[in-house]
Short mmCIF file of C-alpha atoms (C1' of nucleotides) in Angstrom, two decimals:
data_model
loop_
_atom_site.label_atom_id
_atom_site.label_comp_id
_atom_site.label_asym_id
_atom_site.label_seq_id
_atom_site.Cartn_x
_atom_site.Cartn_y
_atom_site.Cartn_z
CA MET N 1 53.38 9.53 67.10
CA SER N 2 51.72 10.18 70.69
CA GLU N 3 53.57 10.87 73.24
CA LYS N 4 53.56 14.53 74.68
CA ILE N 5 50.79 16.60 73.40
CA SER N 6 51.96 19.35 76.11
CA THR N 7 52.05 22.64 74.59
CA ALA N 8 54.00 24.54 78.16
CA GLY N 9 55.89 22.79 80.20
CA PRO N 10 56.30 24.04 83.85
CA GLY N 11 57.63 27.60 83.62
CA ARG N 12 55.43 28.67 81.48
CA LYS N 13 52.12 30.59 82.85
CA THR N 14 51.88 33.86 84.00
CA PRO N 15 49.84 34.39 87.22
CA ALA N 16 47.13 36.48 85.15
CA GLU N 17 47.27 33.81 82.30
CA GLY N 18 44.46 31.55 81.23
CA LYS N 19 42.28 34.58 79.77
CA ASP N 20 44.24 37.13 78.56
CA THR N 21 46.92 36.90 77.63
CA PRO N 22 47.12 36.43 73.84
CA PRO N 23 48.89 38.98 72.49
CA ARG N 24 51.94 37.41 71.06
CA VAL N 25 51.87 33.74 69.89
CA ARG N 26 53.84 31.52 72.31
CA LEU N 27 56.18 28.83 70.71
CA SER N 28 54.69 25.67 70.75
CA GLN N 29 54.10 22.37 68.91
CA ARG N 30 50.59 23.30 67.89
CA ALA N 31 52.58 27.02 66.22
CA ILE N 32 54.62 24.85 64.67
CA VAL N 33 52.00 22.51 63.51
CA ALA N 34 50.00 25.65 62.10
CA THR N 35 53.03 27.35 60.30
CA ALA N 36 53.47 24.29 58.75
CA ALA N 37 50.89 23.20 57.34
CA GLY N 38 50.47 26.88 55.46
CA LEU N 39 53.92 26.68 54.37
CA PHE N 40 54.06 22.90 53.56
CA ALA N 41 49.93 23.94 51.32
CA ARG N 42 51.87 26.61 49.18
CA GLN N 43 54.79 25.32 48.83
CA GLY N 44 55.22 22.09 49.10
CA PHE N 45 56.88 19.65 51.77
CA GLY N 46 59.56 18.70 50.13
CA ALA N 47 60.36 22.89 49.03
CA THR N 48 60.32 24.08 52.24
CA SER N 49 62.86 24.09 54.73
CA LEU N 50 63.31 24.27 58.58
CA ASP N 51 64.66 27.71 57.75
CA ASP N 52 60.96 28.84 56.13
CA ILE N 53 59.38 27.36 59.36
CA GLY N 54 61.27 28.87 61.69
CA GLU N 55 61.40 32.44 59.31
CA SER N 56 57.94 32.02 59.77
CA LEU N 57 57.54 31.99 63.01
CA GLY N 58 60.26 34.47 64.06
CA VAL N 59 62.36 32.06 65.31
CA THR N 60 65.87 30.39 64.55
CA LYS N 61 65.18 26.78 63.36
CA GLY N 62 67.51 25.20 66.41
CA ALA N 63 63.74 26.53 68.09
CA LEU N 64 61.69 24.54 66.05
CA TYR N 65 63.44 21.37 67.92
CA TYR N 66 63.04 21.62 71.04
CA HIS N 67 60.28 21.10 70.66
CA VAL N 68 59.23 18.86 67.83
CA ARG N 69 61.50 16.02 66.64
CA ASN N 70 62.24 15.93 63.68
CA LYS N 71 60.88 17.00 60.16
CA GLU N 72 59.53 14.01 59.67
CA GLU N 73 57.06 14.77 63.00
CA ILE N 74 55.58 17.86 61.69
CA LEU N 75 54.20 16.77 58.62
CA LYS N 76 53.32 13.54 60.89
CA LEU N 77 50.88 16.18 63.78
CA ILE N 78 49.18 17.64 60.35
CA PHE N 79 48.23 14.19 59.43
CA MET N 80 46.78 13.18 62.81
CA THR N 81 45.46 16.88 62.60
CA VAL N 82 43.13 16.30 60.07
CA LEU N 83 41.89 12.29 60.76
CA THR N 84 41.37 13.47 63.94
CA VAL N 85 39.10 16.39 63.17
CA SER N 86 37.33 14.62 60.77
CA GLU N 87 37.00 10.47 62.52
CA GLU N 88 34.49 10.93 64.45
CA PRO N 89 32.17 13.17 63.69
CA LEU N 90 31.79 11.39 60.67
CA ARG N 91 31.06 8.63 62.65
CA ARG N 92 28.41 9.89 64.79
CA ILE N 93 27.16 10.20 61.83
CA ALA N 94 26.62 7.08 60.49
CA GLU N 95 25.96 5.27 62.78
CA ALA N 96 23.08 8.04 64.07
CA GLU N 97 19.31 7.26 62.77
CA MET N 98 18.02 8.28 59.71
CA PRO N 99 17.10 8.23 56.05
CA PRO N 100 19.71 7.16 54.20
CA ALA N 101 19.32 11.16 52.41
CA GLN N 102 19.99 12.48 54.70
CA LYS N 103 22.98 10.69 55.99
CA LEU N 104 25.15 10.74 53.24
CA GLU N 105 23.83 14.95 52.99
CA ARG N 106 25.37 15.90 56.20
CA ALA N 107 28.09 13.35 55.43
CA ILE N 108 29.94 15.49 52.77
CA ALA N 109 27.94 18.96 54.92
CA HIS N 110 31.01 17.55 57.44
CA HIS N 111 33.86 16.64 54.83
CA VAL N 112 33.07 20.08 52.66
CA ALA N 113 33.32 21.85 56.40
CA VAL N 114 36.79 20.27 57.01
CA ALA N 115 38.02 20.80 53.31
CA ALA N 116 37.15 23.87 54.47
CA ASP N 117 37.78 25.08 57.87
CA ARG N 118 42.10 22.84 58.16
CA SER N 119 41.83 23.89 54.33
CA PRO N 120 45.95 23.97 54.28
CA ALA N 121 46.12 21.16 56.34
CA MET N 122 43.95 19.29 53.92
CA THR N 123 46.49 19.84 50.89
CA VAL N 124 49.31 18.57 52.07
CA PHE N 125 47.28 15.61 53.83
CA TYR N 126 46.10 14.64 50.28
CA ARG N 127 49.54 15.60 49.15
CA GLU N 128 52.52 14.90 50.65
CA GLU N 129 50.92 10.91 51.75
CA VAL N 130 54.70 10.00 49.52
CA HIS N 131 56.54 11.30 52.35
CA LEU N 132 55.41 9.26 54.49
CA ASN N 133 57.08 5.90 55.45
CA GLY N 134 57.19 3.17 57.79
CA PRO N 135 54.16 2.18 60.16
CA PHE N 136 53.27 5.51 60.46
CA ALA N 137 52.43 5.90 56.43
CA ARG N 138 50.29 2.11 56.94
CA GLU N 139 48.57 3.67 60.26
CA ILE N 140 47.59 6.94 57.63
CA ALA N 141 46.14 4.63 54.57
CA ASP N 142 44.19 1.97 57.16
CA ARG N 143 42.19 4.67 58.90
CA LYS N 144 42.02 6.72 55.40
CA LYS N 145 40.55 3.43 54.40
CA ALA N 146 37.93 2.91 56.92
CA TYR N 147 36.77 6.88 56.81
CA GLU N 148 36.11 6.14 52.75
CA ARG N 149 34.73 3.06 54.41
CA LEU N 150 31.49 4.96 56.48
CA PHE N 151 30.53 7.11 53.34
CA GLU N 152 30.86 3.54 51.30
CA VAL N 153 28.09 1.95 54.05
CA ILE N 154 25.65 5.36 54.03
CA ILE N 155 25.48 4.31 50.03
CA GLU N 156 24.51 0.44 50.60
CA GLU N 157 22.45 1.07 52.98
CA GLY N 158 20.40 3.71 50.81
CA GLN N 159 20.30 0.97 48.06
CA ALA N 160 19.44 -2.15 50.16
CA ALA N 161 16.60 0.80 51.55
CA GLY N 162 15.47 1.37 48.76
CA PHE N 163 16.21 4.92 48.46
CA PHE N 164 19.50 5.00 46.35
CA ARG N 165 19.19 3.62 42.62
CA PRO N 166 21.10 0.03 43.06
CA GLY N 167 24.14 -0.22 39.90
CA LEU N 168 26.34 1.62 41.42
CA ASP N 169 29.63 0.19 43.25
CA PRO N 170 29.13 2.20 46.58
CA LYS N 171 33.49 1.98 46.34
CA ILE N 172 32.95 4.09 43.00
CA ALA N 173 29.95 6.34 44.23
CA THR N 174 32.47 6.80 47.54
CA PHE N 175 35.58 7.27 45.34
CA GLY N 176 33.15 10.44 43.65
CA ILE N 177 31.79 12.38 46.60
CA LEU N 178 35.52 11.93 48.26
CA GLY N 179 37.21 13.25 45.13
CA MET N 180 34.33 16.62 44.22
CA CYS N 181 35.07 16.92 47.64
CA ASN N 182 38.39 16.74 48.52
CA TRP N 183 39.40 18.28 45.16
CA MET N 184 38.50 22.14 46.97
CA SER N 185 41.86 22.31 47.96
CA GLN N 186 42.48 22.40 44.76
CA TRP N 187 40.76 25.70 44.14
CA TYR N 188 38.74 27.24 47.36
CA ARG N 189 39.81 30.28 49.47
CA ALA N 190 38.51 31.20 52.01
CA GLY N 191 36.03 34.63 51.24
CA GLY N 192 35.08 33.41 47.52
CA THR N 193 31.83 33.54 46.56
CA TYR N 194 30.23 29.97 48.27
CA GLY N 195 30.72 28.71 51.73
CA PRO N 196 31.53 25.21 52.55
CA GLU N 197 27.60 24.98 53.35
CA GLN N 198 26.54 26.05 49.77
CA ILE N 199 29.09 23.97 48.49
CA ALA N 200 27.86 20.99 50.46
CA ALA N 201 24.63 21.82 49.12
CA MET N 202 24.60 21.76 45.46
CA PHE N 203 27.13 19.29 45.99
CA SER N 204 24.61 17.18 47.66
CA GLN N 205 22.15 18.05 44.87
CA ILE N 206 24.62 16.52 42.08
CA VAL N 207 24.75 13.34 43.98
CA GLU N 208 21.82 13.15 44.67
CA GLY N 209 19.59 14.64 42.46
CA GLY N 210 21.96 15.09 39.44
CA LEU N 211 22.67 17.74 36.43
CA LEU N 212 19.74 16.99 34.53
CA LEU N 213 15.98 17.74 34.76
CA PRO N 214 13.50 14.54 34.38
CA ALA N 215 11.91 15.15 31.58
CA MET L 1 58.91 24.95 25.80
CA SER L 2 59.60 23.69 22.98
CA GLU L 3 63.32 23.45 21.51
CA LYS L 4 64.35 20.57 19.63
CA ILE L 5 61.13 17.56 20.47
CA SER L 6 63.92 15.89 17.87
CA THR L 7 64.33 11.93 19.91
CA ALA L 8 67.11 10.40 17.22
CA GLY L 9 69.85 13.34 15.99
CA PRO L 10 71.00 13.27 12.75
CA GLY L 11 73.11 9.53 13.39
CA ARG L 12 70.96 7.24 15.00
CA LYS L 13 69.05 5.14 12.14
CA THR L 14 69.89 1.56 11.57
CA PRO L 15 69.09 1.04 7.91
CA ALA L 16 66.94 -1.75 8.41
CA GLU L 17 65.00 0.09 11.47
CA GLY L 18 61.86 1.97 11.02
CA LYS L 19 59.35 -0.90 10.87
CA ASP L 20 61.34 -3.49 13.24
CA THR L 21 63.99 -2.62 15.63
CA PRO L 22 61.68 -2.12 19.32
CA PRO L 23 64.06 -4.13 21.17
CA ARG L 24 65.79 -1.87 23.63
CA VAL L 25 64.43 1.30 23.99
CA ARG L 26 67.41 3.84 23.12
CA LEU L 27 67.48 6.98 25.91
CA SER L 28 65.68 9.37 24.31
CA GLN L 29 63.43 12.57 25.80
CA ARG L 30 60.35 11.19 26.32
CA ALA L 31 61.38 7.48 27.79
CA ILE L 32 62.88 10.10 30.52
CA VAL L 33 59.56 11.13 30.51
CA ALA L 34 58.09 8.40 30.35
CA THR L 35 60.04 7.31 33.46
CA ALA L 36 60.80 10.57 35.48
CA ALA L 37 56.91 10.23 35.58
CA GLY L 38 56.46 7.10 36.78
CA LEU L 39 59.10 8.16 39.55
CA PHE L 40 57.56 11.34 40.38
CA ALA L 41 54.30 9.73 40.82
CA ARG L 42 55.57 7.44 43.20
CA GLN L 43 57.50 9.41 45.11
CA GLY L 44 57.34 12.77 43.89
CA PHE L 45 59.22 15.48 42.23
CA GLY L 46 61.37 16.39 45.23
CA ALA L 47 61.49 12.89 46.31
CA THR L 48 63.08 11.91 43.26
CA SER L 49 66.78 12.58 42.13
CA LEU L 50 68.20 12.49 38.68
CA ASP L 51 70.39 9.24 39.59
CA ASP L 52 67.01 7.81 40.77
CA ILE L 53 66.00 8.29 37.55
CA GLY L 54 69.01 7.16 35.45
CA GLU L 55 69.11 4.53 37.43
CA SER L 56 65.67 3.35 35.94
CA LEU L 57 66.90 3.91 32.78
CA GLY L 58 70.64 2.13 33.37
CA VAL L 59 72.08 5.27 32.70
CA THR L 60 74.43 8.25 34.18
CA LYS L 61 72.84 10.85 35.72
CA GLY L 62 75.11 13.30 33.32
CA ALA L 63 73.75 11.16 29.87
CA LEU L 64 70.14 13.31 30.73
CA TYR L 65 71.84 16.46 30.21
CA TYR L 66 72.27 15.36 26.51
CA HIS L 67 68.42 15.00 26.59
CA VAL L 68 67.47 17.48 28.98
CA ARG L 69 68.24 20.90 29.56
CA ASN L 70 67.71 19.97 33.11
CA LYS L 71 65.43 18.46 36.34
CA GLU L 72 62.82 21.17 36.12
CA GLU L 73 63.02 20.46 32.46
CA ILE L 74 61.38 17.42 32.90
CA LEU L 75 58.64 17.89 34.88
CA LYS L 76 57.64 20.49 32.32
CA LEU L 77 57.43 18.04 29.90
CA ILE L 78 55.20 16.32 31.39
CA PHE L 79 52.97 19.31 31.56
CA MET L 80 53.37 19.93 28.36
CA THR L 81 52.70 15.86 27.40
CA VAL L 82 49.44 15.46 29.58
CA LEU L 83 47.66 18.88 28.51
CA THR L 84 48.84 18.18 24.88
CA VAL L 85 46.60 14.92 24.91
CA SER L 86 43.89 16.39 26.77
CA GLU L 87 42.80 19.61 25.17
CA GLU L 88 42.25 19.51 22.05
CA PRO L 89 39.64 16.68 22.14
CA LEU L 90 38.00 17.88 24.24
CA ARG L 91 37.07 20.80 22.28
CA ARG L 92 36.31 18.97 19.70
CA ILE L 93 33.36 17.15 21.83
CA ALA L 94 32.52 21.17 23.32
CA GLU L 95 32.09 22.43 20.03
CA ALA L 96 30.23 19.32 18.61
CA GLU L 97 26.33 19.63 17.86
CA MET L 98 25.14 17.26 20.45
CA PRO L 99 22.85 17.34 23.19
CA PRO L 100 24.04 19.19 26.28
CA ALA L 101 24.00 15.02 28.93
CA GLN L 102 25.62 13.86 25.10
CA LYS L 103 28.25 16.38 25.26
CA LEU L 104 29.14 15.69 29.34
CA GLU L 105 29.10 12.13 28.96
CA ARG L 106 31.27 12.23 26.12
CA ALA L 107 33.26 15.04 27.60
CA ILE L 108 33.70 12.89 31.16
CA ALA L 109 34.50 9.88 28.81
CA HIS L 110 37.40 11.75 27.91
CA HIS L 111 39.32 12.73 31.07
CA VAL L 112 38.54 9.93 32.67
CA ALA L 113 40.31 8.20 29.65
CA VAL L 114 42.93 10.18 29.69
CA ALA L 115 42.90 10.52 33.84
CA ALA L 116 43.15 6.30 33.50
CA ASP L 117 45.37 6.30 30.00
CA ARG L 118 48.22 8.71 32.22
CA SER L 119 47.80 8.07 34.80
CA PRO L 120 51.57 8.88 36.31
CA ALA L 121 51.92 12.12 34.18
CA MET L 122 48.19 12.94 35.39
CA THR L 123 48.93 12.25 38.85
CA VAL L 124 52.00 14.79 38.42
CA PHE L 125 50.13 17.34 36.90
CA TYR L 126 47.37 17.72 39.35
CA ARG L 127 50.35 17.07 42.73
CA GLU L 128 53.78 19.17 42.01
CA GLU L 129 52.19 22.03 40.15
CA VAL L 130 53.94 24.31 42.90
CA HIS L 131 57.10 23.77 41.65
CA LEU L 132 56.91 24.95 38.22
CA ASN L 133 58.13 29.03 38.56
CA GLY L 134 57.75 32.41 36.31
CA PRO L 135 55.96 32.71 32.59
CA PHE L 136 55.44 28.48 32.50
CA ALA L 137 53.67 28.00 35.73
CA ARG L 138 50.93 31.10 34.53
CA GLU L 139 50.58 29.90 30.63
CA ILE L 140 49.98 26.07 32.60
CA ALA L 141 47.28 27.98 34.88
CA ASP L 142 45.97 29.37 32.27
CA ARG L 143 45.38 26.18 29.95
CA LYS L 144 44.14 24.63 33.16
CA LYS L 145 41.79 27.66 33.21
CA ALA L 146 40.54 27.33 29.65
CA TYR L 147 40.17 23.95 29.43
CA GLU L 148 37.88 23.89 33.40
CA ARG L 149 36.00 26.93 31.02
CA LEU L 150 34.74 23.88 28.65
CA PHE L 151 33.10 21.99 30.77
CA GLU L 152 31.30 25.03 32.12
CA VAL L 153 29.96 25.50 28.84
CA ILE L 154 28.76 22.82 28.22
CA ILE L 155 26.58 22.86 31.30
CA GLU L 156 25.72 26.64 30.57
CA GLU L 157 24.24 25.16 27.73
CA GLY L 158 22.44 22.88 29.21
CA GLN L 159 20.16 24.77 31.72
CA ALA L 160 20.61 26.67 28.31
CA ALA L 161 18.24 24.99 26.73
CA GLY L 162 16.36 23.32 29.60
CA PHE L 163 18.05 19.87 30.21
CA PHE L 164 20.30 20.63 33.03
CA ARG L 165 18.58 21.76 36.72
CA PRO L 166 19.16 25.96 36.56
CA GLY L 167 20.26 27.70 39.59
CA LEU L 168 23.41 25.53 40.27
CA ASP L 169 26.40 27.23 39.96
CA PRO L 170 28.53 26.09 36.44
CA LYS L 171 31.34 26.42 38.15
CA ILE L 172 31.05 24.77 41.36
CA ALA L 173 29.63 21.95 39.58
CA THR L 174 32.42 21.86 36.76
CA PHE L 175 34.78 22.15 39.51
CA GLY L 176 32.97 19.20 41.83
CA ILE L 177 32.75 16.66 37.78
CA LEU L 178 36.49 17.38 37.61
CA GLY L 179 37.68 16.77 41.21
CA MET L 180 34.94 13.45 40.73
CA CYS L 181 37.39 12.53 38.04
CA ASN L 182 40.91 13.52 38.56
CA TRP L 183 40.66 12.08 42.31
CA MET L 184 41.41 8.98 40.35
CA SER L 185 45.28 8.96 40.85
CA GLN L 186 44.65 8.69 44.14
CA TRP L 187 43.21 5.17 43.92
CA TYR L 188 42.47 4.15 39.71
CA ARG L 189 45.47 1.92 39.46
CA ALA L 190 45.25 0.23 35.65
CA GLY L 191 43.69 -3.67 35.26
CA GLY L 192 41.45 -3.21 38.44
CA THR L 193 38.11 -4.09 38.55
CA TYR L 194 36.64 -0.98 36.30
CA GLY L 195 38.18 -0.31 33.28
CA PRO L 196 38.12 3.36 32.78
CA GLU L 197 34.89 3.34 30.38
CA GLN L 198 32.80 1.59 32.81
CA ILE L 199 34.32 3.92 35.70
CA ALA L 200 33.16 6.73 32.93
CA ALA L 201 29.66 5.34 32.96
CA MET L 202 29.55 5.20 36.54
CA PHE L 203 30.50 8.96 36.47
CA SER L 204 27.75 10.14 34.03
CA GLN L 205 25.63 8.40 35.99
CA ILE L 206 26.29 9.68 39.16
CA VAL L 207 26.20 13.28 37.43
CA GLU L 208 23.66 12.74 35.67
CA GLY L 209 20.69 10.57 37.24
CA GLY L 210 22.21 11.48 41.35
CA LEU L 211 22.23 8.18 43.20
CA LEU L 212 18.88 9.41 44.32
CA LEU L 213 15.70 7.07 42.83
CA PRO L 214 12.30 9.22 41.30
CA ALA L 215 10.28 9.10 44.67
"C1'" DG T 1 67.01 39.05 93.71
"C1'" DT T 2 68.45 33.96 92.67
"C1'" DT T 3 68.60 29.72 91.19
"C1'" DA T 4 66.85 26.30 88.44
"C1'" DA T 5 64.30 25.11 84.78
"C1'" DA T 6 63.05 25.96 80.06
"C1'" DT T 7 63.91 28.08 75.40
"C1'" DT T 8 66.05 29.53 71.91
"C1'" DT T 9 70.92 30.95 69.14
"C1'" DG T 10 74.68 30.28 66.91
"C1'" DA T 11 77.52 27.76 64.66
"C1'" DA T 12 79.28 24.20 62.68
"C1'" DC T 13 78.77 19.46 60.65
"C1'" DG T 14 77.49 16.27 56.82
"C1'" DA T 15 74.52 13.41 53.13
"C1'" DG T 16 72.19 14.07 49.35
"C1'" DC T 17 71.68 16.30 45.34
"C1'" DG T 18 71.54 20.20 40.84
"C1'" DG T 19 74.29 20.81 37.53
"C1'" DT T 20 78.97 21.19 35.00
"C1'" DA T 21 83.01 19.94 31.98
"C1'" DG T 22 85.69 16.96 29.10
"C1'" DA T 23 87.64 12.61 28.71
"C1'" DA T 24 86.07 8.19 27.36
"C1'" DT T 25 82.99 5.13 24.19
"C1'" DT T 26 79.90 4.61 21.36
"C1'" DT T 27 77.38 4.92 16.45
"C1'" DT T 28 76.91 6.48 11.84
"C1'" DA T 29 77.71 7.74 6.94
"C1'" DG T 30 81.30 7.46 4.03
"C1'" DC Z 1 87.88 1.63 8.49
"C1'" DT Z 2 87.69 6.23 9.03
"C1'" DA Z 3 86.13 10.38 10.84
"C1'" DA Z 4 83.30 12.26 12.17
"C1'" DA Z 5 78.84 13.28 14.96
"C1'" DA Z 6 76.61 11.89 18.89
"C1'" DT Z 7 76.02 9.82 22.76
"C1'" DT Z 8 77.27 7.88 27.64
"C1'" DC Z 9 80.78 7.96 31.12
"C1'" DT Z 10 83.70 9.68 35.78
"C1'" DA Z 11 85.11 13.09 39.01
"C1'" DC Z 12 83.55 17.10 40.46
"C1'" DC Z 13 82.09 21.24 42.00
"C1'" DG Z 14 79.41 24.62 45.23
"C1'" DC Z 15 74.95 24.83 47.97
"C1'" DT Z 16 71.00 23.74 50.39
"C1'" DC Z 17 68.38 21.63 54.04
"C1'" DG Z 18 68.27 18.38 58.25
"C1'" DT Z 19 70.10 18.02 62.82
"C1'" DT Z 20 73.52 18.53 66.22
"C1'" DC Z 21 75.16 20.51 71.09
"C1'" DA Z 22 76.58 23.81 73.88
"C1'" DA Z 23 76.55 28.04 75.42
"C1'" DA Z 24 73.69 32.37 76.25
"C1'" DT Z 25 69.16 34.06 77.21
"C1'" DT Z 26 64.81 34.34 78.97
"C1'" DT Z 27 61.17 32.94 82.64
"C1'" DA Z 28 59.13 31.20 86.51
"C1'" DA Z 29 59.31 30.16 92.14
"C1'" DC Z 30 60.72 31.10 95.85
#
DNA sequence: GTTAAATTTGAACGAGCGGTAGAATTTTAG
DNA sequence: CTAAAATTCTACCGCTCGTTCAAATTTAAC
């Protein structure tokens, strides 16, 4: 799961590299994963062949196997990417000293930002989880649950501090909030009417204040 | 898309049938679709073979082809089922004479009820849409959009009538609400702590009143 | 330029799957 | 019981796809 992540082998660097050689994208594990994420998001994991991925990269599928163990590993790497990008920032927000409402706002903003920024990977993350098996599937499930738990705790704190409506199950509220955000993978497109910040603001408005105007 | 939906052929009825013969489940299009929905939801469309479906029904895969044109049609029928069950009740709610808040509550309750009642089909509906193609894909997309539009209108009406917070884009609000509900396919299990009505009530509470207590 | 490592190619294999057709079996009507 | 219709089974075909591997090619170091 976490062996060699090195992208370039020994015979890879040009003398004048390291600051000005971005013309052609060298085949690498990262490039494969990024391209595959896009294809998986658009066509589905099962419906995307290694030939497809190779073609998108201008390479034969055989070449992929030098950088990646097999198709499953590509999928695994996509999942790892999403979790890696998501977990730590949220943990920092959860641990920060802040009024609950602000914590929740930032957590939502963070989650929406990731959903927007890593849109294809996010789509794969929440659609293709069925294709994971063995201990890795377990690991992902656990970390996902831990991630959700952070939202839960924020809500619990808000309730305990008397800021949030009591009696509302924090688990369900969390499911609702994450549902709102994660559903973005079904409609959000970069360059649309609203950017991530605006979407996050609207979601926060709904979640905190509700649609109803005070009578 | 809508040829023979008949479940039993001419040589099908037993003299004493029609009110007391439910012991063994006869193979039928409906049974195939129901079983397939469960398998598709659990393993994914692409990862479920016709052999799997046949085995779950105690039948060879060849038998399936007497009731269904091909694998794709099974998927199509699942989509039709979801839409058929969802559309009309929501339309009735949208057209009813009711205060906007109540309309929204009923719409949410309806959607949550469908999500809970048709959980596997719903999971397939929102996960395997990529596998549709041609005019059918278009039809589904259009009807889905029309369904969302009904929520949108309810919110617009609420804003116009001065009950709902103005300035909030009804499209985004709709995405948020439907996201909350549809996300149930990722966590809801029948027999859990809360039933559909309770979940719907909590979602309504969040969407209408928000988490924040009036200061 | 030469050499060794790194990377890619091209071809092939084997498994699994969707689909098909005719034979075989079951069911219903008379 | 019999014939016809309905339903299921068995066996098979062709195709796609993931994977492997030795050969060919490119790249980097000296």
